Tab-separated table of C-alpha atoms in Angstrom:
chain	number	residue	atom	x	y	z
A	1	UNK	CA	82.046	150.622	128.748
A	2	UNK	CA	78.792	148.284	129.001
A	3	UNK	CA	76.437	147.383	126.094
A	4	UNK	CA	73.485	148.873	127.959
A	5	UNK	CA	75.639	152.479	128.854
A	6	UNK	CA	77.090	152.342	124.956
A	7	UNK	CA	73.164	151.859	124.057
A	8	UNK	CA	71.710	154.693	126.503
A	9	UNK	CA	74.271	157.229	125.197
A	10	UNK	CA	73.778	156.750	121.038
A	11	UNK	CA	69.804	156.069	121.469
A	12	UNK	CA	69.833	153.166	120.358
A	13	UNK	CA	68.998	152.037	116.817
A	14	UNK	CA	65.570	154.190	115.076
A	15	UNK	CA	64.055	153.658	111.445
A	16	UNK	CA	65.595	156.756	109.686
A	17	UNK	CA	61.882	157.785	108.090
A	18	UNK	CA	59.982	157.353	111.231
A	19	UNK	CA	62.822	157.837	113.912
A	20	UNK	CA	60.655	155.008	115.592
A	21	UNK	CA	62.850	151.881	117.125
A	22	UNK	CA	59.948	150.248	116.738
A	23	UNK	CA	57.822	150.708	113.306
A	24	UNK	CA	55.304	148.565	110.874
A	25	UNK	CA	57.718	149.736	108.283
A	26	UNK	CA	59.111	147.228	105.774
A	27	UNK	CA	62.089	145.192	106.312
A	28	UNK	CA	62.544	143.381	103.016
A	29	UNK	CA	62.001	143.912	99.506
A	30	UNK	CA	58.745	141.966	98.943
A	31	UNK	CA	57.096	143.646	102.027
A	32	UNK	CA	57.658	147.187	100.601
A	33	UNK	CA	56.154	146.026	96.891
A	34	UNK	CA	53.667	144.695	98.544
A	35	UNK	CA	52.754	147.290	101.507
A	36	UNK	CA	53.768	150.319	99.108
A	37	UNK	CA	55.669	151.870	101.735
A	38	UNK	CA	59.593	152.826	101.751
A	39	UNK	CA	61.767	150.091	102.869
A	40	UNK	CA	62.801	150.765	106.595
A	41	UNK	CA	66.567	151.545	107.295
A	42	UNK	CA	68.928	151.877	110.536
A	43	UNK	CA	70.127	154.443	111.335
A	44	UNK	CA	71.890	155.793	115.013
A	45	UNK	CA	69.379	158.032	117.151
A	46	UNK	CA	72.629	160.137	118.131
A	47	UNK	CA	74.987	159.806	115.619
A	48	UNK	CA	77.305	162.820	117.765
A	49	UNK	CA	77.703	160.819	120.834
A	50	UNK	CA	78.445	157.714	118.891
A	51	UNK	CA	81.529	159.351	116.949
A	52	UNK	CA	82.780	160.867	120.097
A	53	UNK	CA	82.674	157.432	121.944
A	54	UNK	CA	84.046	155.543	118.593
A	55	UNK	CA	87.111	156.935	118.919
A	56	UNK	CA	88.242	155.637	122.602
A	57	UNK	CA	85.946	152.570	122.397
A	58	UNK	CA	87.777	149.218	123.119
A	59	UNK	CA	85.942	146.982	124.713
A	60	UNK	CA	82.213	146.716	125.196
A	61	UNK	CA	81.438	144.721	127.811
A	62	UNK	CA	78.493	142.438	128.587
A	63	UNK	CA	76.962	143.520	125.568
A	64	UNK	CA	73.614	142.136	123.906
A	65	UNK	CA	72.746	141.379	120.990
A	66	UNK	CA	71.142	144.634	119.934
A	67	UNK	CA	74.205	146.290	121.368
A	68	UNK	CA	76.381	144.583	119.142
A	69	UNK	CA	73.446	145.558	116.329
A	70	UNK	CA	73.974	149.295	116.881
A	71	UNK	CA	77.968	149.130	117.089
A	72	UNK	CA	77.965	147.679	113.599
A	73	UNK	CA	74.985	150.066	112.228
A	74	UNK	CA	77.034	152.890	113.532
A	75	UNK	CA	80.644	151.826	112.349
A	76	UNK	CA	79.218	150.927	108.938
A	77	UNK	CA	76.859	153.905	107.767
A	78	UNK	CA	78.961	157.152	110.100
A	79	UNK	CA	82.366	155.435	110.174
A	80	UNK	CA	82.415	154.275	106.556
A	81	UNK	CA	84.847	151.207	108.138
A	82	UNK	CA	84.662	147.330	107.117
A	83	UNK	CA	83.215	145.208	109.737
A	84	UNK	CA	83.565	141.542	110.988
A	85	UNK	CA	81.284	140.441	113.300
A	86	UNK	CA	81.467	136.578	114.850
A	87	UNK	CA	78.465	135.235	116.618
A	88	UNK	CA	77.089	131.954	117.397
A	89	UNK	CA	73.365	132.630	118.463
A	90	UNK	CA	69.887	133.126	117.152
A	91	UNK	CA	70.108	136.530	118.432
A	92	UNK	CA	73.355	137.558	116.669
A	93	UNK	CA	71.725	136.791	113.291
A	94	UNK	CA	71.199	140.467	112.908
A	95	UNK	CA	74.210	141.672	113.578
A	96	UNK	CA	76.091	139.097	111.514
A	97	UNK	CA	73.384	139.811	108.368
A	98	UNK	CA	74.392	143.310	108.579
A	99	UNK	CA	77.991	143.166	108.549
A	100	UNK	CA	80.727	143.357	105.926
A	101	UNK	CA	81.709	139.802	106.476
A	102	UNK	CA	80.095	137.929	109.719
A	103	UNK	CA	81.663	134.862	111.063
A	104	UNK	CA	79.754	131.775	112.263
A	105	UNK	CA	80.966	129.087	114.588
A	106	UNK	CA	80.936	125.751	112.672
A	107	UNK	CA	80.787	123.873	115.852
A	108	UNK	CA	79.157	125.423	118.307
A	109	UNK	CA	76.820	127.952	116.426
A	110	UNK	CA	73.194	127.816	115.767
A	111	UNK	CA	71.282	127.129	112.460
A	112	UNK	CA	70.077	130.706	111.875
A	113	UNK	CA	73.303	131.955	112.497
A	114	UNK	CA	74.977	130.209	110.189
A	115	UNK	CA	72.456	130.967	107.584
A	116	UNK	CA	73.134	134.621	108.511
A	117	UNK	CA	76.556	134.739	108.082
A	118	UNK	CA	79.402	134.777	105.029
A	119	UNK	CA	82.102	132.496	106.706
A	120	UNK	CA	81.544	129.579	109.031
A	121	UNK	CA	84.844	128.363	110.914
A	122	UNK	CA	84.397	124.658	111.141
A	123	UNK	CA	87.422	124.765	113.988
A	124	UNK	CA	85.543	127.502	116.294
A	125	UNK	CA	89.258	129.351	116.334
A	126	UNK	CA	89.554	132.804	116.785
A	127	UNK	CA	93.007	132.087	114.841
A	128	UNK	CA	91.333	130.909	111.544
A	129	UNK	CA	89.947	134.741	111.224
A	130	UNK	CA	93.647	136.001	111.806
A	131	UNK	CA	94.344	133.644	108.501
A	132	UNK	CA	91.574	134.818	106.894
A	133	UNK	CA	92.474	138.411	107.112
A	134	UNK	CA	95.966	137.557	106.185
A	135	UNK	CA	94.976	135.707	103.069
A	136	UNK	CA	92.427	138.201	102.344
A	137	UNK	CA	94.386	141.074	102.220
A	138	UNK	CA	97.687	139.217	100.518
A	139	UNK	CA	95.122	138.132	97.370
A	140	UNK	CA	94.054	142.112	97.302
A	141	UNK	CA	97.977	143.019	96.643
A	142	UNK	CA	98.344	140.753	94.220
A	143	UNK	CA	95.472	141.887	92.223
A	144	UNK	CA	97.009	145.032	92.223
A	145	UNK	CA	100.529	143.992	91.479
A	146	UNK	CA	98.851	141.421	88.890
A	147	UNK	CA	96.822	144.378	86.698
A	148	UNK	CA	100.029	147.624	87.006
A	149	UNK	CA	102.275	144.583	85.385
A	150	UNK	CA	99.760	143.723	82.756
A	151	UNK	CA	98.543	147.082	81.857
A	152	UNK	CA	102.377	148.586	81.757
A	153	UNK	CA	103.657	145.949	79.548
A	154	UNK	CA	100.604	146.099	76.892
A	155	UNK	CA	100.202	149.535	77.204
A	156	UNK	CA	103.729	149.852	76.122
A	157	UNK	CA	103.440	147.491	73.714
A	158	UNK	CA	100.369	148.713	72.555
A	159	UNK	CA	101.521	152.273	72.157
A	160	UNK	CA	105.316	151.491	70.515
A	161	UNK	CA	103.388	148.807	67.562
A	162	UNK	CA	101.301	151.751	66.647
A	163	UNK	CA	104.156	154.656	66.954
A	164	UNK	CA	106.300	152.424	64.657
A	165	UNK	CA	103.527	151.199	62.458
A	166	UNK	CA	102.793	154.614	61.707
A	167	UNK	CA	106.222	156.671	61.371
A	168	UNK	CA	108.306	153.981	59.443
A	169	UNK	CA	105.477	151.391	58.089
A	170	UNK	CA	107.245	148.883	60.209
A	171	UNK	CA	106.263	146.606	63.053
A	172	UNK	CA	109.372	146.505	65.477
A	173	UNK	CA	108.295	142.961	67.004
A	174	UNK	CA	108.102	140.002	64.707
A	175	UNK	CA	105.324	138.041	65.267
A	176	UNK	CA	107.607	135.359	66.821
A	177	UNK	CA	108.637	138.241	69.205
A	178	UNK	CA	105.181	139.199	70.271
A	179	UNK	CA	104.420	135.567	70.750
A	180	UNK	CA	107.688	135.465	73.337
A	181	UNK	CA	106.628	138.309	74.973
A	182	UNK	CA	102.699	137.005	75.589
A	183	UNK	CA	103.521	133.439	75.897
A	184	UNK	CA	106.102	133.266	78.100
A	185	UNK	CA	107.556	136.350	79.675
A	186	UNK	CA	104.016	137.718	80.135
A	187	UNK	CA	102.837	134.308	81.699
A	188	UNK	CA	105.444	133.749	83.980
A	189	UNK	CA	105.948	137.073	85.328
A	190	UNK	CA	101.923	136.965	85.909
A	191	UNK	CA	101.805	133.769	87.376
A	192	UNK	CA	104.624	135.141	89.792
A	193	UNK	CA	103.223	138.183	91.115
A	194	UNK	CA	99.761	136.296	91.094
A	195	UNK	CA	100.536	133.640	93.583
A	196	UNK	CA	102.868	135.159	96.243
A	197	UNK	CA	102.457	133.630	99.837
A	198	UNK	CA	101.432	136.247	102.687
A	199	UNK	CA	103.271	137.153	105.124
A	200	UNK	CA	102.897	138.192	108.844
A	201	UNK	CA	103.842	142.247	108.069
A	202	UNK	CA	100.045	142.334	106.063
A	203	UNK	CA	98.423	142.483	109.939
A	204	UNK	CA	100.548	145.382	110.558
A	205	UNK	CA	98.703	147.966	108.621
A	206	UNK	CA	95.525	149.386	108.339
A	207	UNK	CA	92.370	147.823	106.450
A	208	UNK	CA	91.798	149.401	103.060
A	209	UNK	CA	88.772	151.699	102.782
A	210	UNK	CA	85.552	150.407	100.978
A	211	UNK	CA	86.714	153.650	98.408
A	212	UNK	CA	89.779	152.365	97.582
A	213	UNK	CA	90.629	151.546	94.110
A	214	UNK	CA	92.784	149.133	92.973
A	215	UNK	CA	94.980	151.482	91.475
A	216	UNK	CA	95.672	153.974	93.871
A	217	UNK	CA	97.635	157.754	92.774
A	218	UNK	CA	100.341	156.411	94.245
A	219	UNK	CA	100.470	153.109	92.000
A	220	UNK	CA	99.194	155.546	89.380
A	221	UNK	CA	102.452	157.783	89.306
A	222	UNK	CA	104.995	154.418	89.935
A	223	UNK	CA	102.763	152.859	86.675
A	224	UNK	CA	103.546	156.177	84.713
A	225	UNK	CA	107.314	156.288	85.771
A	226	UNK	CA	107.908	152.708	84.699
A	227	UNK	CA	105.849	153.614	81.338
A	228	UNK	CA	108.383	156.215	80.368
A	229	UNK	CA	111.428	154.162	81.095
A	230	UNK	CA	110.237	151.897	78.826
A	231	UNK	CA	109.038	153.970	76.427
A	232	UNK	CA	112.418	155.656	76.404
A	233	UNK	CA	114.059	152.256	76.124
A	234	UNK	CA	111.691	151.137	73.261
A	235	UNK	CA	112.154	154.820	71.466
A	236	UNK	CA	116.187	153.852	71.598
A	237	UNK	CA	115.958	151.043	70.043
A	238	UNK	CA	113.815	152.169	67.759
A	239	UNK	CA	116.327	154.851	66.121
A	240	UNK	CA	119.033	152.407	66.038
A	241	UNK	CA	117.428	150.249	64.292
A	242	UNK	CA	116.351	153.025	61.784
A	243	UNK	CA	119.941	154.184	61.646
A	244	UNK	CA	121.288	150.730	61.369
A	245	UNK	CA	118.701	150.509	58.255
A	246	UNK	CA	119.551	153.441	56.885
A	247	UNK	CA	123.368	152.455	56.921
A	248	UNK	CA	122.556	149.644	55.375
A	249	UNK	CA	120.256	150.753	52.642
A	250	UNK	CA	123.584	153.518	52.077
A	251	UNK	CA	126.034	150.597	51.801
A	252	UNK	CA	123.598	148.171	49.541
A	253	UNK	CA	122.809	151.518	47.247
A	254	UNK	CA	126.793	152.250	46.908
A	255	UNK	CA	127.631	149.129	46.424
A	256	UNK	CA	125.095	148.747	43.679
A	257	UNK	CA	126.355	151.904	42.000
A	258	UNK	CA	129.925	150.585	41.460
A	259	UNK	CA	128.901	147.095	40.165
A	260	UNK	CA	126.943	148.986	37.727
A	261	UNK	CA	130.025	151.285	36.920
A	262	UNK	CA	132.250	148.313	36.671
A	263	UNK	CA	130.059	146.390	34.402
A	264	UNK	CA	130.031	150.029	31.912
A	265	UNK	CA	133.443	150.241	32.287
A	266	UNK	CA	133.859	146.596	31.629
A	267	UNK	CA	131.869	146.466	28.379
A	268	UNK	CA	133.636	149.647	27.037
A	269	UNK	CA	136.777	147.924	27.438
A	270	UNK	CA	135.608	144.795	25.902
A	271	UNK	CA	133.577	146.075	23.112
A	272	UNK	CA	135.390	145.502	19.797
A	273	UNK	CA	136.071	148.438	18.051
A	274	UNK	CA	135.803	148.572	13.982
A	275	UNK	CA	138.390	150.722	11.879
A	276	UNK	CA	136.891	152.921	9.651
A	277	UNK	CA	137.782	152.700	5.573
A	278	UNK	CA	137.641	155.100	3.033
């Protein structure tokens, strides 16, 4: 499909308070304090005929810059998808300002461009925004894998200190423990899942929605699951370490009771005993 048949068959690009293409209505913030009236905003004439041709679209051929405008309008406000657009003209200054992320050509690009856009590839390679993707999508995992690691282990921690400090008066982590556990297990384990290198299987799958979270359900229920293990593991040693005490405090109380009975039975014996005279 051609720009100009992809532009006949959406409408084009209107103002969505007007439905004018063209309008005196405000295009930035200081215009509508100062005009009074409502800030103008793009929206598809035919939003229908742009989902149906969404779907199958590939390649839009000899395309202008407005063409390229209304793509992005329409994949952005009906699609709801992240977009990249890379441009190197006056003309695609629109389109790159009203992208997700618009890419500028360091070399070959115009001034306003540049200006308009988030990235500029100083190489002109169409292989730098392969690496960008890669690298962009490899930090986002390990965020995630950087906050379920930090928020299971102190949450644990969190939950057993309090558990214990409440049923047996007792802390079950010295704080030489707890300084372990932060300092150096904690650090390392962070710095690990922090800093992993991408790799090629990330351009494989699918972009993550703009309404993602960064803790999914799914990471949700695997966070949970890993909670309880170690909750059951910390509950474990919790009660051996009571029993162990309580053994202990048995032994130490016994042990105490027949010193005590020695040392009666021992001054009995050597108490001197005085005869009685009439």
């Amino acid at each position: 499909m051609t720009g100009p048949e992809f532009n006949a068959l959406i409408g084009g690009v209107v103002c969505s308070g007007c439905r004018l293409a063209m309008c005196d209505c405000p295009r930035h913030p200081a215009e509508e304090r100062a005009t009074g009236k409502k800030m103008r905003v793009d929206v598809i004439a035919n939003p229908e005929a742009f989902n149906e041709i969404a779907d199958n679209l590939e390649v839009l051929a000899r395309s202008q810059p407005m063409d390229k405008y209304a793509l992005v309008v329409g994949l952005k406000e009906l699609r709801g998808t992240v977009v990249a657009v890379t441009g190197d003209g006056a003309n695609d200054a629109p389109a790159l300002k009203k992208a997700d992320v618009g890419f500028a050509m360091g070399l070959s690009g115009k001034e306003v461009a540049k200006q308009a856009a988030d990235i500029v590839l100083l190489d002109d390679n169409f292989g730098s925004i392969v690496k960008a993707v890669k690298w962009g999508r490899n930090v986002y995992d390990n965020i995630r894998r950087f906050l379920q690691f930090q928020l299971t282990v102190n949450v644990v921690a969190v939950v057993t200190a309090f558990l214990t400090a409440t049923i047996i008066r007792e802390s079950p982590l010295t704080a030489v423990q707890m300084l372990w556990v932060n300092l150096i297990m904690d650090s390392f384990a962070s710095l690990a899942l922090a800093t992993e290198p991408p790799t090629d299987e990330l351009l494989n799958r699918k972009p993550h929605s703009r309404h993602d979270y960064l803790i999914s359900k799914v990471k949700k229920s695997t966070q949970v699951k890993k909670e309880r293990y170690l909750y059951c593991g910390q509950l474990h040693a919790l009660v051996h370490r009571c029993f162990c005490s309580t053994r202990e405090k048995g032994k130490k109380s016994k042990k105490t009771c027949g010193e005590a009975t020695n040392q009666t039975e021992t001054s009995r014996q050597g108490s001197p005993r005085h005869a009685c005279t009439l």
